[in-house]
Amino acid sequence: MITAEHLTRRYGTRAVVDDVSFTARPGRVTGFLGPNGAGKSTTMRMLTGLTTPTSGRATILGSPFRELANPGRRVGVLLDASAQHAGRTGREVLHLSARLMGLRPGRVEEVLATVGLTTSEAGARTRTYSLGMRQRLGLAHALLGEPEVLILDEPVNGLDPAGIRWMRALLGDFADAGGTVLLSSHLLREVEAVADDLVIIGSGRVVAQGSVEELLATPGTQVHSLDDDSLARALTAAGHEVTRAGAGLTTSATAEEVGRTALGAAVVLTDLRPSAATGLEDLFFDTTAQHGREEAAA
């Protein structure tokens, strides 16, 4: 589990992160979203002990990251895939970390196979790696200690479509096995495909959080009938909002309220269903529009 409690980080009078609180739970993937400059990276650095909060507290598995014994065995972190020793091979980078963590023999080869780095790629200097290969090596490093928690910042950058699909499956399997995943990405459709929960921040503050199902649900009902005009008048008279939606109506009334109103107005219903859920892209822009650079420049 990851817990952020009123995290704040100030530089002078400017609050880069301002009173951020959320929980990422075991067995779930939590998407951590926000525009550039929203404070995502600073928050993740505070979670992993790289930046000290001005105020507030962050814990992972019940303790601050810096207080975890052999933290690589508990928490896998990928914040910057390019932060690799350019003169070492991918295998050497992993072997060094494996020795520091006291891992069993053979673990390096296991994670290399898991992330899909071939024998020749693992034996090449990291300076020759493509961005996608760096991402795979960074994820191998995060998985090396067989952790209970993963904290990943933009892990799919540079991956081709097959690699993105592979990453989605890997994170889903990790969570299904009881692990905790905090995932930051600008690829909203990929986050929507894999995340169970969302935390969205803008200008350093949380602007929305909850389960994907809750946040993307659209209240109201879509209805078609043999007499939409009469049904619309009856629903409006009952105090519900009604708008035209193609060949039918969308209303703020629940399905039960629509059914009772239609019965009272002697209108035959031909279709009745909850309103279609909104997409993550719409939710993201609705909640962060005032915090993005593009909005400021418009």
PDB file of C-alpha atoms in Angstrom:
ATOM      1  CA  MET A   1       0.000   0.000   0.000  1.00  0.00           C
ATOM      2  CA  ILE A   2       1.086   3.575  -0.734  1.00  0.00           C
ATOM      3  CA  THR A   3      -0.265   6.423   1.376  1.00  0.00           C
ATOM      4  CA  ALA A   4       0.247  10.145   0.810  1.00  0.00           C
ATOM      5  CA  GLU A   5      -0.989  12.357   3.650  1.00  0.00           C
ATOM      6  CA  HIS A   6      -1.178  16.111   2.991  1.00  0.00           C
ATOM      7  CA  LEU A   7       2.070  16.088   0.993  1.00  0.00           C
ATOM      8  CA  THR A   8       3.334  19.587   0.268  1.00  0.00           C
ATOM      9  CA  ARG A   9       6.553  20.722  -1.346  1.00  0.00           C
ATOM     10  CA  ARG A  10       7.430  24.402  -1.597  1.00  0.00           C
ATOM     11  CA  TYR A  11      10.316  26.115  -3.330  1.00  0.00           C
ATOM     12  CA  GLY A  12      10.389  29.554  -1.805  1.00  0.00           C
ATOM     13  CA  THR A  13       6.806  30.817  -1.871  1.00  0.00           C
ATOM     14  CA  ARG A  14       5.765  28.499  -4.725  1.00  0.00           C
ATOM     15  CA  ALA A  15       3.950  25.276  -3.848  1.00  0.00           C
ATOM     16  CA  VAL A  16       4.832  22.653  -6.471  1.00  0.00           C
ATOM     17  CA  VAL A  17       2.775  20.061  -4.580  1.00  0.00           C
ATOM     18  CA  ASP A  18       0.028  21.407  -2.327  1.00  0.00           C
ATOM     19  CA  ASP A  19      -1.720  19.219   0.280  1.00  0.00           C
ATOM     20  CA  VAL A  20      -1.879  16.024  -1.814  1.00  0.00           C
ATOM     21  CA  SER A  21      -3.489  12.997  -0.150  1.00  0.00           C
ATOM     22  CA  PHE A  22      -4.355   9.630  -1.689  1.00  0.00           C
ATOM     23  CA  THR A  23      -3.982   5.885  -1.182  1.00  0.00           C
ATOM     24  CA  ALA A  24      -2.875   3.263  -3.713  1.00  0.00           C
ATOM     25  CA  ARG A  25      -4.172  -0.108  -2.568  1.00  0.00           C
ATOM     26  CA  PRO A  26      -2.882  -3.681  -2.952  1.00  0.00           C
ATOM     27  CA  GLY A  27      -4.358  -5.677  -5.794  1.00  0.00           C
ATOM     28  CA  ARG A  28      -5.084  -2.544  -7.829  1.00  0.00           C
ATOM     29  CA  VAL A  29      -3.402  -0.332 -10.419  1.00  0.00           C
ATOM     30  CA  THR A  30      -3.684   3.353  -9.553  1.00  0.00           C
ATOM     31  CA  GLY A  31      -3.280   5.772 -12.441  1.00  0.00           C
ATOM     32  CA  PHE A  32      -1.581   9.024 -11.427  1.00  0.00           C
ATOM     33  CA  LEU A  33      -2.390  11.714 -13.974  1.00  0.00           C
ATOM     34  CA  GLY A  34      -1.938  15.421 -14.571  1.00  0.00           C
ATOM     35  CA  PRO A  35      -0.671  17.961 -17.115  1.00  0.00           C
ATOM     36  CA  ASN A  36       3.020  18.804 -17.449  1.00  0.00           C
ATOM     37  CA  GLY A  37       4.110  20.714 -14.376  1.00  0.00           C
ATOM     38  CA  ALA A  38       1.209  19.490 -12.264  1.00  0.00           C
ATOM     39  CA  GLY A  39       3.505  18.033  -9.588  1.00  0.00           C
ATOM     40  CA  LYS A  40       3.369  14.321 -10.471  1.00  0.00           C
ATOM     41  CA  SER A  41       7.132  13.757 -10.606  1.00  0.00           C
ATOM     42  CA  THR A  42       7.744  15.736  -7.409  1.00  0.00           C
ATOM     43  CA  THR A  43       5.068  13.701  -5.632  1.00  0.00           C
ATOM     44  CA  MET A  44       6.630  10.436  -6.789  1.00  0.00           C
ATOM     45  CA  ARG A  45      10.056  11.636  -5.674  1.00  0.00           C
ATOM     46  CA  MET A  46       8.633  12.392  -2.226  1.00  0.00           C
ATOM     47  CA  LEU A  47       7.062   8.936  -2.085  1.00  0.00           C
ATOM     48  CA  THR A  48      10.433   7.323  -2.834  1.00  0.00           C
ATOM     49  CA  GLY A  49      12.506   9.485  -0.479  1.00  0.00           C
ATOM     50  CA  LEU A  50      14.328  11.436  -3.194  1.00  0.00           C
ATOM     51  CA  THR A  51      12.698  14.734  -2.259  1.00  0.00           C
ATOM     52  CA  THR A  52      11.865  15.785   1.304  1.00  0.00           C
ATOM     53  CA  PRO A  53       8.330  17.142   1.805  1.00  0.00           C
ATOM     54  CA  THR A  54       7.971  20.633   3.191  1.00  0.00           C
ATOM     55  CA  SER A  55       5.072  19.157   5.154  1.00  0.00           C
ATOM     56  CA  GLY A  56       2.973  16.031   5.149  1.00  0.00           C
ATOM     57  CA  ARG A  57       3.968  12.375   5.142  1.00  0.00           C
ATOM     58  CA  ALA A  58       4.321   9.519   2.666  1.00  0.00           C
ATOM     59  CA  THR A  59       4.476   5.834   3.565  1.00  0.00           C
ATOM     60  CA  ILE A  60       4.910   2.640   1.574  1.00  0.00           C
ATOM     61  CA  LEU A  61       3.943  -0.622   3.222  1.00  0.00           C
ATOM     62  CA  GLY A  62       3.409   1.330   6.424  1.00  0.00           C
ATOM     63  CA  SER A  63       6.787   3.081   6.626  1.00  0.00           C
ATOM     64  CA  PRO A  64       8.583   6.005   4.960  1.00  0.00           C
ATOM     65  CA  PHE A  65      10.615   4.702   2.021  1.00  0.00           C
ATOM     66  CA  ARG A  66      13.925   5.661   3.664  1.00  0.00           C
ATOM     67  CA  GLU A  67      13.090   3.518   6.708  1.00  0.00           C
ATOM     68  CA  LEU A  68      12.456   0.333   4.717  1.00  0.00           C
ATOM     69  CA  ALA A  69      15.136  -2.308   5.194  1.00  0.00           C
ATOM     70  CA  ASN A  70      16.580  -3.257   1.781  1.00  0.00           C
ATOM     71  CA  PRO A  71      13.898  -1.191   0.000  1.00  0.00           C
ATOM     72  CA  GLY A  72      14.580  -2.703  -3.420  1.00  0.00           C
ATOM     73  CA  ARG A  73      13.163  -5.981  -2.100  1.00  0.00           C
ATOM     74  CA  ARG A  74       9.901  -4.249  -1.156  1.00  0.00           C
ATOM     75  CA  VAL A  75       9.429  -1.451  -3.708  1.00  0.00           C
ATOM     76  CA  GLY A  76      10.277  -1.380  -7.416  1.00  0.00           C
ATOM     77  CA  VAL A  77      10.846   2.124  -8.766  1.00  0.00           C
ATOM     78  CA  LEU A  78      11.160   3.437 -12.326  1.00  0.00           C
ATOM     79  CA  LEU A  79      11.258   7.227 -12.461  1.00  0.00           C
ATOM     80  CA  ASP A  80      13.762   7.856 -15.267  1.00  0.00           C
ATOM     81  CA  ALA A  81      14.630   5.080 -17.703  1.00  0.00           C
ATOM     82  CA  SER A  82      17.588   7.071 -19.053  1.00  0.00           C
ATOM     83  CA  ALA A  83      19.314   7.059 -15.640  1.00  0.00           C
ATOM     84  CA  GLN A  84      21.550   4.081 -16.442  1.00  0.00           C
ATOM     85  CA  HIS A  85      25.346   3.840 -16.357  1.00  0.00           C
ATOM     86  CA  ALA A  86      26.197   4.377 -20.028  1.00  0.00           C
ATOM     87  CA  GLY A  87      29.410   2.341 -19.876  1.00  0.00           C
ATOM     88  CA  ARG A  88      27.912  -0.818 -18.351  1.00  0.00           C
ATOM     89  CA  THR A  89      25.906  -3.490 -20.067  1.00  0.00           C
ATOM     90  CA  GLY A  90      22.298  -4.037 -19.135  1.00  0.00           C
ATOM     91  CA  ARG A  91      23.227  -7.324 -17.469  1.00  0.00           C
ATOM     92  CA  GLU A  92      26.018  -5.657 -15.453  1.00  0.00           C
ATOM     93  CA  VAL A  93      23.617  -2.963 -14.197  1.00  0.00           C
ATOM     94  CA  LEU A  94      21.237  -5.626 -12.932  1.00  0.00           C
ATOM     95  CA  HIS A  95      23.947  -7.869 -11.463  1.00  0.00           C
ATOM     96  CA  LEU A  96      25.321  -4.969  -9.419  1.00  0.00           C
ATOM     97  CA  SER A  97      21.892  -4.223  -7.952  1.00  0.00           C
ATOM     98  CA  ALA A  98      21.242  -7.918  -7.364  1.00  0.00           C
ATOM     99  CA  ARG A  99      24.450  -8.199  -5.312  1.00  0.00           C
ATOM    100  CA  LEU A 100      23.562  -5.115  -3.264  1.00  0.00           C
ATOM    101  CA  MET A 101      20.115  -6.563  -2.518  1.00  0.00           C
ATOM    102  CA  GLY A 102      21.428 -10.039  -1.780  1.00  0.00           C
ATOM    103  CA  LEU A 103      19.279 -11.740  -4.390  1.00  0.00           C
ATOM    104  CA  ARG A 104      19.373 -15.411  -5.289  1.00  0.00           C
ATOM    105  CA  PRO A 105      21.462 -16.600  -8.257  1.00  0.00           C
ATOM    106  CA  GLY A 106      19.631 -16.571 -11.534  1.00  0.00           C
ATOM    107  CA  ARG A 107      17.283 -13.711 -10.690  1.00  0.00           C
ATOM    108  CA  VAL A 108      18.916 -11.377 -13.237  1.00  0.00           C
ATOM    109  CA  GLU A 109      18.335 -13.804 -16.088  1.00  0.00           C
ATOM    110  CA  GLU A 110      14.725 -14.265 -14.962  1.00  0.00           C
ATOM    111  CA  VAL A 111      13.901 -10.564 -15.152  1.00  0.00           C
ATOM    112  CA  LEU A 112      15.748 -10.141 -18.447  1.00  0.00           C
ATOM    113  CA  ALA A 113      13.495 -12.837 -19.868  1.00  0.00           C
ATOM    114  CA  THR A 114      10.427 -11.265 -18.245  1.00  0.00           C
ATOM    115  CA  VAL A 115      11.007  -7.870 -19.874  1.00  0.00           C
ATOM    116  CA  GLY A 116      12.034  -9.339 -23.218  1.00  0.00           C
ATOM    117  CA  LEU A 117      15.680  -8.231 -23.443  1.00  0.00           C
ATOM    118  CA  THR A 118      17.610 -10.768 -25.517  1.00  0.00           C
ATOM    119  CA  THR A 119      21.026 -12.173 -24.619  1.00  0.00           C
ATOM    120  CA  SER A 120      22.745  -9.866 -27.097  1.00  0.00           C
ATOM    121  CA  GLU A 121      20.777  -6.818 -25.926  1.00  0.00           C
ATOM    122  CA  ALA A 122      21.551  -7.567 -22.277  1.00  0.00           C
ATOM    123  CA  GLY A 123      25.230  -7.798 -23.207  1.00  0.00           C
ATOM    124  CA  ALA A 124      25.319  -4.425 -24.970  1.00  0.00           C
ATOM    125  CA  ARG A 125      26.376  -1.126 -23.354  1.00  0.00           C
ATOM    126  CA  THR A 126      23.345   0.862 -22.242  1.00  0.00           C
ATOM    127  CA  ARG A 127      24.608   3.867 -24.239  1.00  0.00           C
ATOM    128  CA  THR A 128      23.572   1.936 -27.355  1.00  0.00           C
ATOM    129  CA  TYR A 129      20.045   1.244 -26.122  1.00  0.00           C
ATOM    130  CA  SER A 130      16.956   2.661 -27.778  1.00  0.00           C
ATOM    131  CA  LEU A 131      14.387   4.354 -25.549  1.00  0.00           C
ATOM    132  CA  GLY A 132      12.242   1.234 -25.612  1.00  0.00           C
ATOM    133  CA  MET A 133      15.172  -0.936 -24.516  1.00  0.00           C
ATOM    134  CA  ARG A 134      15.952   1.512 -21.716  1.00  0.00           C
ATOM    135  CA  GLN A 135      12.357   1.245 -20.546  1.00  0.00           C
ATOM    136  CA  ARG A 136      12.580  -2.554 -20.499  1.00  0.00           C
ATOM    137  CA  LEU A 137      15.846  -2.420 -18.563  1.00  0.00           C
ATOM    138  CA  GLY A 138      14.362   0.096 -16.110  1.00  0.00           C
ATOM    139  CA  LEU A 139      11.365  -2.158 -15.547  1.00  0.00           C
ATOM    140  CA  ALA A 140      13.693  -5.154 -15.100  1.00  0.00           C
ATOM    141  CA  HIS A 141      15.472  -3.181 -12.400  1.00  0.00           C
ATOM    142  CA  ALA A 142      12.138  -2.340 -10.727  1.00  0.00           C
ATOM    143  CA  LEU A 143      11.079  -6.014 -10.767  1.00  0.00           C
ATOM    144  CA  LEU A 144      14.490  -7.379  -9.758  1.00  0.00           C
ATOM    145  CA  GLY A 145      13.873  -7.614  -5.998  1.00  0.00           C
ATOM    146  CA  GLU A 146      10.462  -9.290  -6.422  1.00  0.00           C
ATOM    147  CA  PRO A 147       8.764  -6.268  -4.792  1.00  0.00           C
ATOM    148  CA  GLU A 148       5.275  -5.860  -3.384  1.00  0.00           C
ATOM    149  CA  VAL A 149       4.895  -2.328  -4.783  1.00  0.00           C
ATOM    150  CA  LEU A 150       5.711  -0.738  -8.147  1.00  0.00           C
ATOM    151  CA  ILE A 151       6.049   3.026  -8.664  1.00  0.00           C
ATOM    152  CA  LEU A 152       6.405   3.776 -12.374  1.00  0.00           C
ATOM    153  CA  ASP A 153       6.693   7.113 -14.164  1.00  0.00           C
ATOM    154  CA  GLU A 154       5.938   6.943 -17.917  1.00  0.00           C
ATOM    155  CA  PRO A 155       7.011   3.281 -18.283  1.00  0.00           C
ATOM    156  CA  VAL A 156       5.587   2.845 -21.798  1.00  0.00           C
ATOM    157  CA  ASN A 157       7.472   5.730 -23.426  1.00  0.00           C
ATOM    158  CA  GLY A 158       9.342   4.399 -26.437  1.00  0.00           C
ATOM    159  CA  LEU A 159       7.550   1.055 -26.535  1.00  0.00           C
ATOM    160  CA  ASP A 160       5.905  -0.086 -29.749  1.00  0.00           C
ATOM    161  CA  PRO A 161       2.223  -1.190 -29.728  1.00  0.00           C
ATOM    162  CA  ALA A 162       3.173  -4.787 -28.921  1.00  0.00           C
ATOM    163  CA  GLY A 163       5.362  -3.555 -26.071  1.00  0.00           C
ATOM    164  CA  ILE A 164       2.581  -1.383 -24.695  1.00  0.00           C
ATOM    165  CA  ARG A 165       0.199  -4.323 -24.770  1.00  0.00           C
ATOM    166  CA  TRP A 166       2.809  -6.470 -23.011  1.00  0.00           C
ATOM    167  CA  MET A 167       3.302  -3.788 -20.336  1.00  0.00           C
ATOM    168  CA  ARG A 168      -0.457  -3.606 -19.760  1.00  0.00           C
ATOM    169  CA  ALA A 169      -0.631  -7.366 -19.197  1.00  0.00           C
ATOM    170  CA  LEU A 170       2.396  -7.376 -16.906  1.00  0.00           C
ATOM    171  CA  LEU A 171       1.005  -4.653 -14.638  1.00  0.00           C
ATOM    172  CA  GLY A 172      -2.406  -6.292 -14.557  1.00  0.00           C
ATOM    173  CA  ASP A 173      -0.872  -9.628 -13.565  1.00  0.00           C
ATOM    174  CA  PHE A 174       1.244  -7.940 -10.872  1.00  0.00           C
ATOM    175  CA  ALA A 175      -1.850  -6.347  -9.328  1.00  0.00           C
ATOM    176  CA  ASP A 176      -3.887  -9.536  -9.666  1.00  0.00           C
ATOM    177  CA  ALA A 177      -1.213 -11.284  -7.586  1.00  0.00           C
ATOM    178  CA  GLY A 178      -1.786  -8.758  -4.780  1.00  0.00           C
ATOM    179  CA  GLY A 179       0.796  -6.125  -5.696  1.00  0.00           C
ATOM    180  CA  THR A 180       0.307  -2.363  -5.545  1.00  0.00           C
ATOM    181  CA  VAL A 181       0.966  -0.327  -8.699  1.00  0.00           C
ATOM    182  CA  LEU A 182       1.193   3.469  -8.953  1.00  0.00           C
ATOM    183  CA  LEU A 183       1.411   4.355 -12.643  1.00  0.00           C
ATOM    184  CA  SER A 184       1.984   7.803 -14.117  1.00  0.00           C
ATOM    185  CA  SER A 185       1.523   8.205 -17.874  1.00  0.00           C
ATOM    186  CA  HIS A 186       0.387  10.682 -20.500  1.00  0.00           C
ATOM    187  CA  LEU A 187      -1.069   7.853 -22.599  1.00  0.00           C
ATOM    188  CA  LEU A 188      -4.605   8.183 -21.280  1.00  0.00           C
ATOM    189  CA  ARG A 189      -6.094   5.296 -23.230  1.00  0.00           C
ATOM    190  CA  GLU A 190      -3.484   2.932 -21.855  1.00  0.00           C
ATOM    191  CA  VAL A 191      -4.133   4.113 -18.306  1.00  0.00           C
ATOM    192  CA  GLU A 192      -7.860   3.681 -18.860  1.00  0.00           C
ATOM    193  CA  ALA A 193      -7.235   0.132 -20.105  1.00  0.00           C
ATOM    194  CA  VAL A 194      -5.217  -0.986 -17.073  1.00  0.00           C
ATOM    195  CA  ALA A 195      -6.093   1.252 -14.091  1.00  0.00           C
ATOM    196  CA  ASP A 196      -8.560   0.377 -11.347  1.00  0.00           C
ATOM    197  CA  ASP A 197      -8.301   3.733  -9.562  1.00  0.00           C
ATOM    198  CA  LEU A 198      -7.335   7.257 -10.603  1.00  0.00           C
ATOM    199  CA  VAL A 199      -5.695  10.230  -8.934  1.00  0.00           C
ATOM    200  CA  ILE A 200      -5.671  13.388 -11.088  1.00  0.00           C
ATOM    201  CA  ILE A 201      -3.737  16.474 -10.037  1.00  0.00           C
ATOM    202  CA  GLY A 202      -3.483  19.981 -11.455  1.00  0.00           C
ATOM    203  CA  SER A 203      -1.261  22.815 -10.248  1.00  0.00           C
ATOM    204  CA  GLY A 204      -0.055  20.632  -7.407  1.00  0.00           C
ATOM    205  CA  ARG A 205      -3.481  19.766  -5.993  1.00  0.00           C
ATOM    206  CA  VAL A 206      -5.740  16.720  -6.316  1.00  0.00           C
ATOM    207  CA  VAL A 207      -8.654  17.624  -8.600  1.00  0.00           C
ATOM    208  CA  ALA A 208     -10.264  14.174  -8.821  1.00  0.00           C
ATOM    209  CA  GLN A 209      -9.768  10.719  -7.351  1.00  0.00           C
ATOM    210  CA  GLY A 210     -11.680   7.478  -7.036  1.00  0.00           C
ATOM    211  CA  SER A 211     -12.270   4.243  -8.882  1.00  0.00           C
ATOM    212  CA  VAL A 212     -12.311   4.318 -12.675  1.00  0.00           C
ATOM    213  CA  GLU A 213     -15.886   3.047 -12.588  1.00  0.00           C
ATOM    214  CA  GLU A 214     -17.020   5.878 -10.297  1.00  0.00           C
ATOM    215  CA  LEU A 215     -15.152   8.674 -12.076  1.00  0.00           C
ATOM    216  CA  LEU A 216     -16.128   7.685 -15.596  1.00  0.00           C
ATOM    217  CA  ALA A 217     -19.768   6.944 -14.826  1.00  0.00           C
ATOM    218  CA  THR A 218     -22.215   9.488 -16.224  1.00  0.00           C
ATOM    219  CA  PRO A 219     -25.310  10.050 -14.042  1.00  0.00           C
ATOM    220  CA  GLY A 220     -28.696   9.860 -15.698  1.00  0.00           C
ATOM    221  CA  THR A 221     -30.555   7.695 -18.158  1.00  0.00           C
ATOM    222  CA  GLN A 222     -30.963   7.317 -21.901  1.00  0.00           C
ATOM    223  CA  VAL A 223     -34.493   6.468 -23.056  1.00  0.00           C
ATOM    224  CA  HIS A 224     -36.411   5.880 -26.293  1.00  0.00           C
ATOM    225  CA  SER A 225     -40.188   5.692 -26.479  1.00  0.00           C
ATOM    226  CA  LEU A 226     -43.108   5.749 -28.896  1.00  0.00           C
ATOM    227  CA  ASP A 227     -43.837   9.362 -27.871  1.00  0.00           C
ATOM    228  CA  ASP A 228     -40.668  11.171 -26.794  1.00  0.00           C
ATOM    229  CA  ASP A 229     -42.375  14.581 -26.787  1.00  0.00           C
ATOM    230  CA  SER A 230     -44.987  13.508 -24.245  1.00  0.00           C
ATOM    231  CA  LEU A 231     -42.364  11.701 -22.174  1.00  0.00           C
ATOM    232  CA  ALA A 232     -40.097  14.761 -22.168  1.00  0.00           C
ATOM    233  CA  ARG A 233     -42.950  16.977 -20.953  1.00  0.00           C
ATOM    234  CA  ALA A 234     -43.825  14.502 -18.193  1.00  0.00           C
ATOM    235  CA  LEU A 235     -40.222  14.196 -17.027  1.00  0.00           C
ATOM    236  CA  THR A 236     -39.755  17.985 -17.038  1.00  0.00           C
ATOM    237  CA  ALA A 237     -42.985  18.435 -15.065  1.00  0.00           C
ATOM    238  CA  ALA A 238     -41.642  15.955 -12.514  1.00  0.00           C
ATOM    239  CA  GLY A 239     -38.537  18.154 -12.034  1.00  0.00           C
ATOM    240  CA  HIS A 240     -36.011  16.232 -14.129  1.00  0.00           C
ATOM    241  CA  GLU A 241     -33.632  17.671 -16.715  1.00  0.00           C
ATOM    242  CA  VAL A 242     -34.229  16.395 -20.251  1.00  0.00           C
ATOM    243  CA  THR A 243     -32.214  16.816 -23.448  1.00  0.00           C
ATOM    244  CA  ARG A 244     -32.588  15.358 -26.926  1.00  0.00           C
ATOM    245  CA  ALA A 245     -30.077  12.623 -27.731  1.00  0.00           C
ATOM    246  CA  GLY A 246     -30.349  11.428 -31.316  1.00  0.00           C
ATOM    247  CA  ALA A 247     -33.643   9.628 -31.709  1.00  0.00           C
ATOM    248  CA  GLY A 248     -34.324   9.561 -27.959  1.00  0.00           C
ATOM    249  CA  LEU A 249     -33.819  11.459 -24.718  1.00  0.00           C
ATOM    250  CA  THR A 250     -31.193  11.824 -22.029  1.00  0.00           C
ATOM    251  CA  THR A 251     -32.496  12.708 -18.584  1.00  0.00           C
ATOM    252  CA  SER A 252     -31.209  13.256 -15.063  1.00  0.00           C
ATOM    253  CA  ALA A 253     -33.893  10.854 -13.802  1.00  0.00           C
ATOM    254  CA  THR A 254     -32.995   7.327 -12.745  1.00  0.00           C
ATOM    255  CA  ALA A 255     -34.241   4.386 -14.785  1.00  0.00           C
ATOM    256  CA  GLU A 256     -36.885   3.685 -12.108  1.00  0.00           C
ATOM    257  CA  GLU A 257     -38.086   7.302 -12.173  1.00  0.00           C
ATOM    258  CA  VAL A 258     -38.301   7.234 -15.966  1.00  0.00           C
ATOM    259  CA  GLY A 259     -40.329   4.020 -15.850  1.00  0.00           C
ATOM    260  CA  ARG A 260     -42.776   5.390 -13.287  1.00  0.00           C
ATOM    261  CA  THR A 261     -43.153   8.671 -15.185  1.00  0.00           C
ATOM    262  CA  ALA A 262     -43.720   6.855 -18.479  1.00  0.00           C
ATOM    263  CA  LEU A 263     -46.358   4.664 -16.833  1.00  0.00           C
ATOM    264  CA  GLY A 264     -48.166   7.690 -15.460  1.00  0.00           C
ATOM    265  CA  ALA A 265     -48.075   9.402 -18.854  1.00  0.00           C
ATOM    266  CA  ALA A 266     -49.186   6.229 -20.673  1.00  0.00           C
ATOM    267  CA  VAL A 267     -46.048   6.278 -22.861  1.00  0.00           C
ATOM    268  CA  VAL A 268     -44.601   3.005 -24.132  1.00  0.00           C
ATOM    269  CA  LEU A 269     -40.820   2.710 -23.663  1.00  0.00           C
ATOM    270  CA  THR A 270     -38.756   0.956 -26.328  1.00  0.00           C
ATOM    271  CA  ASP A 271     -35.287   1.370 -24.759  1.00  0.00           C
ATOM    272  CA  LEU A 272     -34.080   2.306 -21.267  1.00  0.00           C
ATOM    273  CA  ARG A 273     -30.445   2.277 -20.091  1.00  0.00           C
ATOM    274  CA  PRO A 274     -27.941   4.212 -17.971  1.00  0.00           C
ATOM    275  CA  SER A 275     -26.200   7.066 -19.773  1.00  0.00           C
ATOM    276  CA  ALA A 276     -23.024   6.013 -21.562  1.00  0.00           C
ATOM    277  CA  ALA A 277     -19.891   6.423 -19.492  1.00  0.00           C
ATOM    278  CA  THR A 278     -17.576   9.289 -20.336  1.00  0.00           C
ATOM    279  CA  GLY A 279     -14.014   8.536 -21.442  1.00  0.00           C
ATOM    280  CA  LEU A 280     -10.853   9.186 -19.458  1.00  0.00           C
ATOM    281  CA  GLU A 281      -9.707  11.774 -21.988  1.00  0.00           C
ATOM    282  CA  ASP A 282     -12.878  13.817 -21.446  1.00  0.00           C
ATOM    283  CA  LEU A 283     -12.560  13.494 -17.672  1.00  0.00           C
ATOM    284  CA  PHE A 284      -8.890  14.500 -17.783  1.00  0.00           C
ATOM    285  CA  PHE A 285      -9.486  17.649 -19.809  1.00  0.00           C
ATOM    286  CA  ASP A 286     -12.614  18.584 -17.882  1.00  0.00           C
ATOM    287  CA  THR A 287     -10.758  18.432 -14.566  1.00  0.00           C
ATOM    288  CA  THR A 288      -7.383  19.856 -15.635  1.00  0.00           C
ATOM    289  CA  ALA A 289      -8.243  22.389 -18.358  1.00  0.00           C
ATOM    290  CA  GLN A 290      -7.455  25.395 -16.171  1.00  0.00           C
ATOM    291  CA  HIS A 291      -4.129  23.868 -15.078  1.00  0.00           C
ATOM    292  CA  GLY A 292      -2.605  22.955 -18.466  1.00  0.00           C
ATOM    293  CA  ARG A 293      -0.037  24.925 -20.452  1.00  0.00           C
ATOM    294  CA  GLU A 294      -2.189  24.779 -23.576  1.00  0.00           C
ATOM    295  CA  GLU A 295      -5.090  26.439 -21.770  1.00  0.00           C
ATOM    296  CA  ALA A 296      -2.800  29.207 -20.483  1.00  0.00           C
ATOM    297  CA  ALA A 297      -1.513  29.857 -23.996  1.00  0.00           C
ATOM    298  CA  ALA A 298      -4.926  29.862 -25.632  1.00  0.00           C
TER     299      ALA A 298
END
